[in-house]
Amino acid sequence: DAGVTQSPTHLIKTRGQQVTLRCSPKSGHDTVSWYQQALGQGPQFIFQYYEEEERQRGNFPDRFSGHQFPNYSSELNVNALLLGDSALYLCASSPTVDRSSYNSPLHFGNGTRLTVT
Amino acid sequence: GESVGLHLPTLSVQEGDNSIINCAYSNSASDYFIWYKQESGKGPQFIIDIRSNMDKRQGQRVTVLLNKTVKHLSLQIAATQPGDSAVYFCAETQNTGGFKTIFGAGTRLFVKA
């Protein structure tokens, strides 16, 4: 049973370019969340997708966008890259839950290390 | 804004001793709390969780304590081993019309042999 998989593992981009990161959730999970983790810091919530729609969003600019496909996989897109976008981008999945009472932990992939030069 | 914070950025313990990692949260509406362990080059890994209607939960060598009165969460690791060396994050899940999990800055645990 595969866990959360992310691709690519490492990526180097130039300032101003655009990047797309990909995530396949754990089998049986339908909700995908994306996080940005700067070096030495905790993961910062970017957004969450469920039923192919963005359901929650953190304090990130519109340069950060995403998509969820019918098979629950997801993409994170970042436009007009800045040096400050250099970070580890983590994808996490979780199963369908009772929406009135959340009680399931996130399952994380090992991330994509993005370096912007 | 709301955030989850930690009292200590680093913790060093002797192998075999017990470790205690503390965390403060500020959102009284949060009702689900999780501890994660992150090793170098890997994503966070679930350790243990607790709902707000509980004050203690035990797992294998780990115990989580929740004090809602002072908004404090702690992780206790019994008989700490070298393999426990990692960064530990507490996280809270907030219901804001949907659910999102917010992480603290983390505590790095060093286990001395």
mmCIF file of C-alpha atoms in Angstrom:
data_model
loop_
_atom_site.group_PDB
_atom_site.id
_atom_site.type_symbol
_atom_site.label_atom_id
_atom_site.label_comp_id
_atom_site.label_asym_id
_atom_site.label_seq_id
_atom_site.Cartn_x
_atom_site.Cartn_y
_atom_site.Cartn_z
ATOM 1 C CA ASP A 1 0.000 0.000 0.000
ATOM 2 C CA ALA A 2 1.822 3.085 -1.256
ATOM 3 C CA GLY A 3 1.924 6.104 0.964
ATOM 4 C CA VAL A 4 1.942 9.693 -0.242
ATOM 5 C CA THR A 5 4.272 10.163 -3.187
ATOM 6 C CA GLN A 6 5.617 13.464 -4.466
ATOM 7 C CA SER A 7 7.540 14.400 -7.578
ATOM 8 C CA PRO A 8 10.072 15.611 -8.297
ATOM 9 C CA THR A 9 12.193 15.214 -5.158
ATOM 10 C CA HIS A 10 14.418 18.154 -6.013
ATOM 11 C CA LEU A 11 14.019 21.088 -8.365
ATOM 12 C CA ILE A 12 16.058 24.153 -9.216
ATOM 13 C CA LYS A 13 14.369 27.123 -10.858
ATOM 14 C CA THR A 14 15.269 30.676 -11.725
ATOM 15 C CA ARG A 15 13.550 33.707 -10.262
ATOM 16 C CA GLY A 16 10.465 34.609 -12.317
ATOM 17 C CA GLN A 17 9.886 31.108 -13.622
ATOM 18 C CA GLN A 18 6.895 28.887 -12.921
ATOM 19 C CA VAL A 19 6.904 25.476 -11.270
ATOM 20 C CA THR A 20 4.479 22.557 -10.923
ATOM 21 C CA LEU A 21 4.776 20.019 -8.130
ATOM 22 C CA ARG A 22 2.826 16.774 -8.056
ATOM 23 C CA CYS A 23 1.347 14.594 -5.363
ATOM 24 C CA SER A 24 -0.393 11.227 -5.219
ATOM 25 C CA PRO A 25 -2.281 10.649 -1.979
ATOM 26 C CA LYS A 26 -2.240 7.522 0.102
ATOM 27 C CA SER A 27 -4.637 4.867 -1.149
ATOM 28 C CA GLY A 28 -8.101 5.485 0.253
ATOM 29 C CA HIS A 29 -7.498 9.171 0.940
ATOM 30 C CA ASP A 30 -9.434 11.849 -0.897
ATOM 31 C CA THR A 31 -8.268 15.086 0.740
ATOM 32 C CA VAL A 32 -4.930 16.688 -0.095
ATOM 33 C CA SER A 33 -3.225 19.534 1.735
ATOM 34 C CA TRP A 34 -0.078 21.384 0.709
ATOM 35 C CA TYR A 35 2.470 22.903 3.052
ATOM 36 C CA GLN A 36 5.586 25.018 2.651
ATOM 37 C CA GLN A 37 8.430 24.362 5.060
ATOM 38 C CA ALA A 38 11.301 26.810 5.163
ATOM 39 C CA LEU A 39 14.589 25.627 6.620
ATOM 40 C CA GLY A 40 14.393 25.374 10.410
ATOM 41 C CA GLN A 41 10.688 26.149 10.571
ATOM 42 C CA GLY A 42 7.423 24.300 10.879
ATOM 43 C CA PRO A 43 5.241 23.532 7.864
ATOM 44 C CA GLN A 44 3.031 26.447 6.803
ATOM 45 C CA PHE A 45 -0.418 25.610 5.424
ATOM 46 C CA ILE A 46 -0.915 26.661 1.799
ATOM 47 C CA PHE A 47 -4.271 25.136 0.857
ATOM 48 C CA GLN A 48 -6.421 22.029 0.944
ATOM 49 C CA TYR A 49 -8.323 20.244 -1.820
ATOM 50 C CA TYR A 50 -11.325 18.022 -1.516
ATOM 51 C CA GLU A 51 -13.721 16.940 -4.263
ATOM 52 C CA GLU A 52 -11.525 18.771 -6.778
ATOM 53 C CA GLU A 53 -12.081 22.129 -5.134
ATOM 54 C CA GLU A 54 -9.949 24.353 -2.918
ATOM 55 C CA ARG A 55 -11.620 24.180 0.495
ATOM 56 C CA GLN A 56 -9.218 25.995 2.788
ATOM 57 C CA ARG A 57 -6.406 28.441 2.128
ATOM 58 C CA GLY A 58 -3.593 29.812 4.243
ATOM 59 C CA ASN A 59 -1.880 33.194 3.977
ATOM 60 C CA PHE A 60 -0.247 32.680 0.600
ATOM 61 C CA PRO A 61 -0.511 34.963 -2.440
ATOM 62 C CA ASP A 62 -2.407 34.105 -5.596
ATOM 63 C CA ARG A 63 0.877 33.079 -7.206
ATOM 64 C CA PHE A 64 0.252 29.804 -5.426
ATOM 65 C CA SER A 65 -2.487 27.776 -7.036
ATOM 66 C CA GLY A 66 -3.474 24.163 -7.181
ATOM 67 C CA HIS A 67 -5.603 21.516 -8.702
ATOM 68 C CA GLN A 68 -7.054 18.180 -7.714
ATOM 69 C CA PHE A 69 -7.873 15.510 -10.257
ATOM 70 C CA PRO A 70 -10.702 12.928 -10.219
ATOM 71 C CA ASN A 71 -8.236 10.287 -8.985
ATOM 72 C CA TYR A 72 -7.522 12.572 -5.973
ATOM 73 C CA SER A 73 -3.966 13.380 -7.053
ATOM 74 C CA SER A 74 -3.010 17.022 -6.871
ATOM 75 C CA GLU A 75 -0.693 19.652 -8.281
ATOM 76 C CA LEU A 76 0.753 22.770 -6.730
ATOM 77 C CA ASN A 77 1.668 25.587 -9.097
ATOM 78 C CA VAL A 78 3.778 28.586 -8.219
ATOM 79 C CA ASN A 79 4.110 31.456 -10.683
ATOM 80 C CA ALA A 80 6.656 34.274 -10.831
ATOM 81 C CA LEU A 81 9.033 32.515 -8.456
ATOM 82 C CA LEU A 82 10.823 34.551 -5.829
ATOM 83 C CA LEU A 83 14.001 33.679 -3.960
ATOM 84 C CA GLY A 84 11.864 33.404 -0.835
ATOM 85 C CA ASP A 85 9.880 30.563 -2.369
ATOM 86 C CA SER A 86 12.873 28.281 -1.823
ATOM 87 C CA ALA A 87 11.628 25.648 0.612
ATOM 88 C CA LEU A 88 10.512 22.076 1.088
ATOM 89 C CA TYR A 89 6.989 21.635 -0.252
ATOM 90 C CA LEU A 90 5.050 18.937 1.511
ATOM 91 C CA CYS A 91 1.907 17.193 0.396
ATOM 92 C CA ALA A 92 -0.315 15.510 2.945
ATOM 93 C CA SER A 93 -3.400 13.378 2.485
ATOM 94 C CA SER A 94 -6.213 12.329 4.750
ATOM 95 C CA PRO A 95 -9.274 10.145 4.410
ATOM 96 C CA THR A 96 -12.883 11.167 4.122
ATOM 97 C CA VAL A 97 -13.962 12.215 7.557
ATOM 98 C CA ASP A 98 -17.085 13.175 9.327
ATOM 99 C CA ARG A 99 -17.011 16.866 8.475
ATOM 100 C CA SER A 100 -18.470 17.792 11.809
ATOM 101 C CA SER A 101 -15.672 16.228 13.788
ATOM 102 C CA TYR A 102 -12.162 15.979 12.429
ATOM 103 C CA ASN A 103 -10.073 13.250 14.019
ATOM 104 C CA SER A 104 -7.674 11.883 11.449
ATOM 105 C CA PRO A 105 -3.990 12.792 11.218
ATOM 106 C CA LEU A 106 -2.333 13.872 8.000
ATOM 107 C CA HIS A 107 -0.086 11.470 6.100
ATOM 108 C CA PHE A 108 2.876 13.243 4.541
ATOM 109 C CA GLY A 109 5.088 12.591 1.580
ATOM 110 C CA ASN A 110 8.809 13.305 1.759
ATOM 111 C CA GLY A 111 8.416 16.578 -0.073
ATOM 112 C CA THR A 112 9.891 18.406 -3.035
ATOM 113 C CA ARG A 113 12.923 20.541 -2.300
ATOM 114 C CA LEU A 114 12.596 23.695 -4.441
ATOM 115 C CA THR A 115 15.564 25.993 -4.861
ATOM 116 C CA VAL A 116 15.053 29.343 -6.578
ATOM 117 C CA THR A 117 18.210 31.068 -7.808
ATOM 118 C CA GLY B 1 -2.960 35.434 14.178
ATOM 119 C CA GLU B 2 -3.575 32.094 15.808
ATOM 120 C CA SER B 3 -0.514 29.946 16.145
ATOM 121 C CA VAL B 4 0.948 26.985 17.924
ATOM 122 C CA GLY B 5 4.190 27.721 19.725
ATOM 123 C CA LEU B 6 6.839 25.749 21.536
ATOM 124 C CA HIS B 7 8.675 26.596 24.741
ATOM 125 C CA LEU B 8 12.074 25.176 23.769
ATOM 126 C CA PRO B 9 13.692 25.046 20.350
ATOM 127 C CA THR B 10 16.163 22.292 21.315
ATOM 128 C CA LEU B 11 16.259 19.524 23.895
ATOM 129 C CA SER B 12 19.195 17.275 24.716
ATOM 130 C CA VAL B 13 18.696 14.105 26.772
ATOM 131 C CA GLN B 14 20.728 11.090 27.765
ATOM 132 C CA GLU B 15 19.828 7.771 26.199
ATOM 133 C CA GLY B 16 17.446 5.926 28.498
ATOM 134 C CA ASP B 17 16.096 9.057 30.148
ATOM 135 C CA ASN B 18 12.566 10.344 29.658
ATOM 136 C CA SER B 19 11.980 13.323 27.353
ATOM 137 C CA ILE B 20 9.301 15.954 27.681
ATOM 138 C CA ILE B 21 8.509 18.319 24.829
ATOM 139 C CA ASN B 22 6.095 21.162 25.514
ATOM 140 C CA CYS B 23 3.802 23.176 23.291
ATOM 141 C CA ALA B 24 1.410 26.100 23.798
ATOM 142 C CA TYR B 25 -1.547 26.756 21.564
ATOM 143 C CA SER B 26 -3.669 29.865 21.348
ATOM 144 C CA ASN B 27 -6.861 28.824 19.563
ATOM 145 C CA SER B 28 -9.359 27.646 22.155
ATOM 146 C CA ALA B 29 -11.616 26.434 19.326
ATOM 147 C CA SER B 30 -9.136 23.740 18.279
ATOM 148 C CA ASP B 31 -10.386 20.308 19.206
ATOM 149 C CA TYR B 32 -7.822 17.897 17.793
ATOM 150 C CA PHE B 33 -4.098 17.892 18.482
ATOM 151 C CA ILE B 34 -1.316 15.849 16.944
ATOM 152 C CA TRP B 35 2.374 15.278 17.520
ATOM 153 C CA TYR B 36 4.591 14.646 14.513
ATOM 154 C CA LYS B 37 8.216 13.532 14.234
ATOM 155 C CA GLN B 38 10.335 14.705 11.330
ATOM 156 C CA GLU B 39 13.672 13.132 10.491
ATOM 157 C CA SER B 40 16.152 14.712 8.142
ATOM 158 C CA GLY B 41 15.085 14.462 4.512
ATOM 159 C CA LYS B 42 11.646 13.106 5.330
ATOM 160 C CA GLY B 43 8.140 14.404 5.782
ATOM 161 C CA PRO B 44 6.516 14.633 9.217
ATOM 162 C CA GLN B 45 5.432 11.293 10.637
ATOM 163 C CA PHE B 46 2.427 10.865 12.917
ATOM 164 C CA ILE B 47 3.258 9.904 16.504
ATOM 165 C CA ILE B 48 0.145 10.329 18.602
ATOM 166 C CA ASP B 49 -3.017 12.404 18.722
ATOM 167 C CA ILE B 50 -5.576 13.539 21.266
ATOM 168 C CA ARG B 51 -9.055 15.018 21.121
ATOM 169 C CA SER B 52 -10.070 17.951 23.269
ATOM 170 C CA ASN B 53 -12.432 15.787 25.330
ATOM 171 C CA MET B 54 -9.427 13.894 26.703
ATOM 172 C CA ASP B 55 -6.529 15.033 28.892
ATOM 173 C CA LYS B 56 -4.170 12.100 28.440
ATOM 174 C CA ARG B 57 -3.476 9.462 25.842
ATOM 175 C CA GLN B 58 -0.791 6.799 25.823
ATOM 176 C CA GLY B 59 0.923 4.989 22.997
ATOM 177 C CA GLN B 60 4.008 2.833 22.807
ATOM 178 C CA ARG B 61 6.638 4.734 24.860
ATOM 179 C CA VAL B 62 4.825 8.018 24.191
ATOM 180 C CA THR B 63 2.204 9.911 26.149
ATOM 181 C CA VAL B 64 0.430 13.115 25.199
ATOM 182 C CA LEU B 65 -1.034 15.384 27.863
ATOM 183 C CA LEU B 66 -3.526 18.137 27.133
ATOM 184 C CA ASN B 67 -4.327 20.950 29.536
ATOM 185 C CA LYS B 68 -7.113 23.018 28.011
ATOM 186 C CA THR B 69 -7.225 25.412 30.958
ATOM 187 C CA VAL B 70 -3.793 26.807 30.113
ATOM 188 C CA LYS B 71 -3.800 25.722 26.468
ATOM 189 C CA HIS B 72 -0.789 23.482 26.885
ATOM 190 C CA LEU B 73 0.195 20.246 25.178
ATOM 191 C CA SER B 74 3.120 17.991 25.998
ATOM 192 C CA LEU B 75 4.746 14.891 24.560
ATOM 193 C CA GLN B 76 6.495 12.494 26.876
ATOM 194 C CA ILE B 77 8.874 9.898 25.470
ATOM 195 C CA ALA B 78 9.885 7.120 27.838
ATOM 196 C CA ALA B 79 13.353 5.559 27.747
ATOM 197 C CA THR B 80 14.539 7.814 24.938
ATOM 198 C CA GLN B 81 16.592 6.068 22.264
ATOM 199 C CA PRO B 82 19.052 7.402 19.664
ATOM 200 C CA GLY B 83 16.407 6.729 17.005
ATOM 201 C CA ASP B 84 14.187 9.287 18.696
ATOM 202 C CA SER B 85 16.536 12.080 17.615
ATOM 203 C CA ALA B 86 14.488 14.272 15.285
ATOM 204 C CA VAL B 87 12.424 17.448 15.182
ATOM 205 C CA TYR B 88 9.064 17.196 16.906
ATOM 206 C CA PHE B 89 6.077 19.331 15.961
ATOM 207 C CA CYS B 90 2.825 19.808 17.740
ATOM 208 C CA ALA B 91 -0.119 20.666 15.535
ATOM 209 C CA GLU B 92 -3.714 21.665 16.070
ATOM 210 C CA THR B 93 -6.646 21.194 13.764
ATOM 211 C CA GLN B 94 -8.953 24.153 13.529
ATOM 212 C CA ASN B 95 -12.517 24.066 12.265
ATOM 213 C CA THR B 96 -12.898 27.175 10.129
ATOM 214 C CA GLY B 97 -15.780 26.027 7.998
ATOM 215 C CA GLY B 98 -13.482 23.197 6.983
ATOM 216 C CA PHE B 99 -10.508 21.697 8.762
ATOM 217 C CA LYS B 100 -6.902 22.832 8.566
ATOM 218 C CA THR B 101 -3.926 21.667 10.566
ATOM 219 C CA ILE B 102 -1.557 24.317 11.885
ATOM 220 C CA PHE B 103 1.992 23.476 12.947
ATOM 221 C CA GLY B 104 4.300 25.002 15.483
ATOM 222 C CA ALA B 105 7.970 25.817 14.891
ATOM 223 C CA GLY B 106 9.268 22.511 16.255
ATOM 224 C CA THR B 107 11.679 21.232 18.903
ATOM 225 C CA ARG B 108 14.858 19.429 17.954
ATOM 226 C CA LEU B 109 15.550 16.469 20.226
ATOM 227 C CA PHE B 110 19.137 15.269 20.598
ATOM 228 C CA VAL B 111 19.707 11.927 22.280
ATOM 229 C CA LYS B 112 23.185 11.417 23.707
ATOM 230 C CA ALA B 113 24.503 7.862 23.839
#
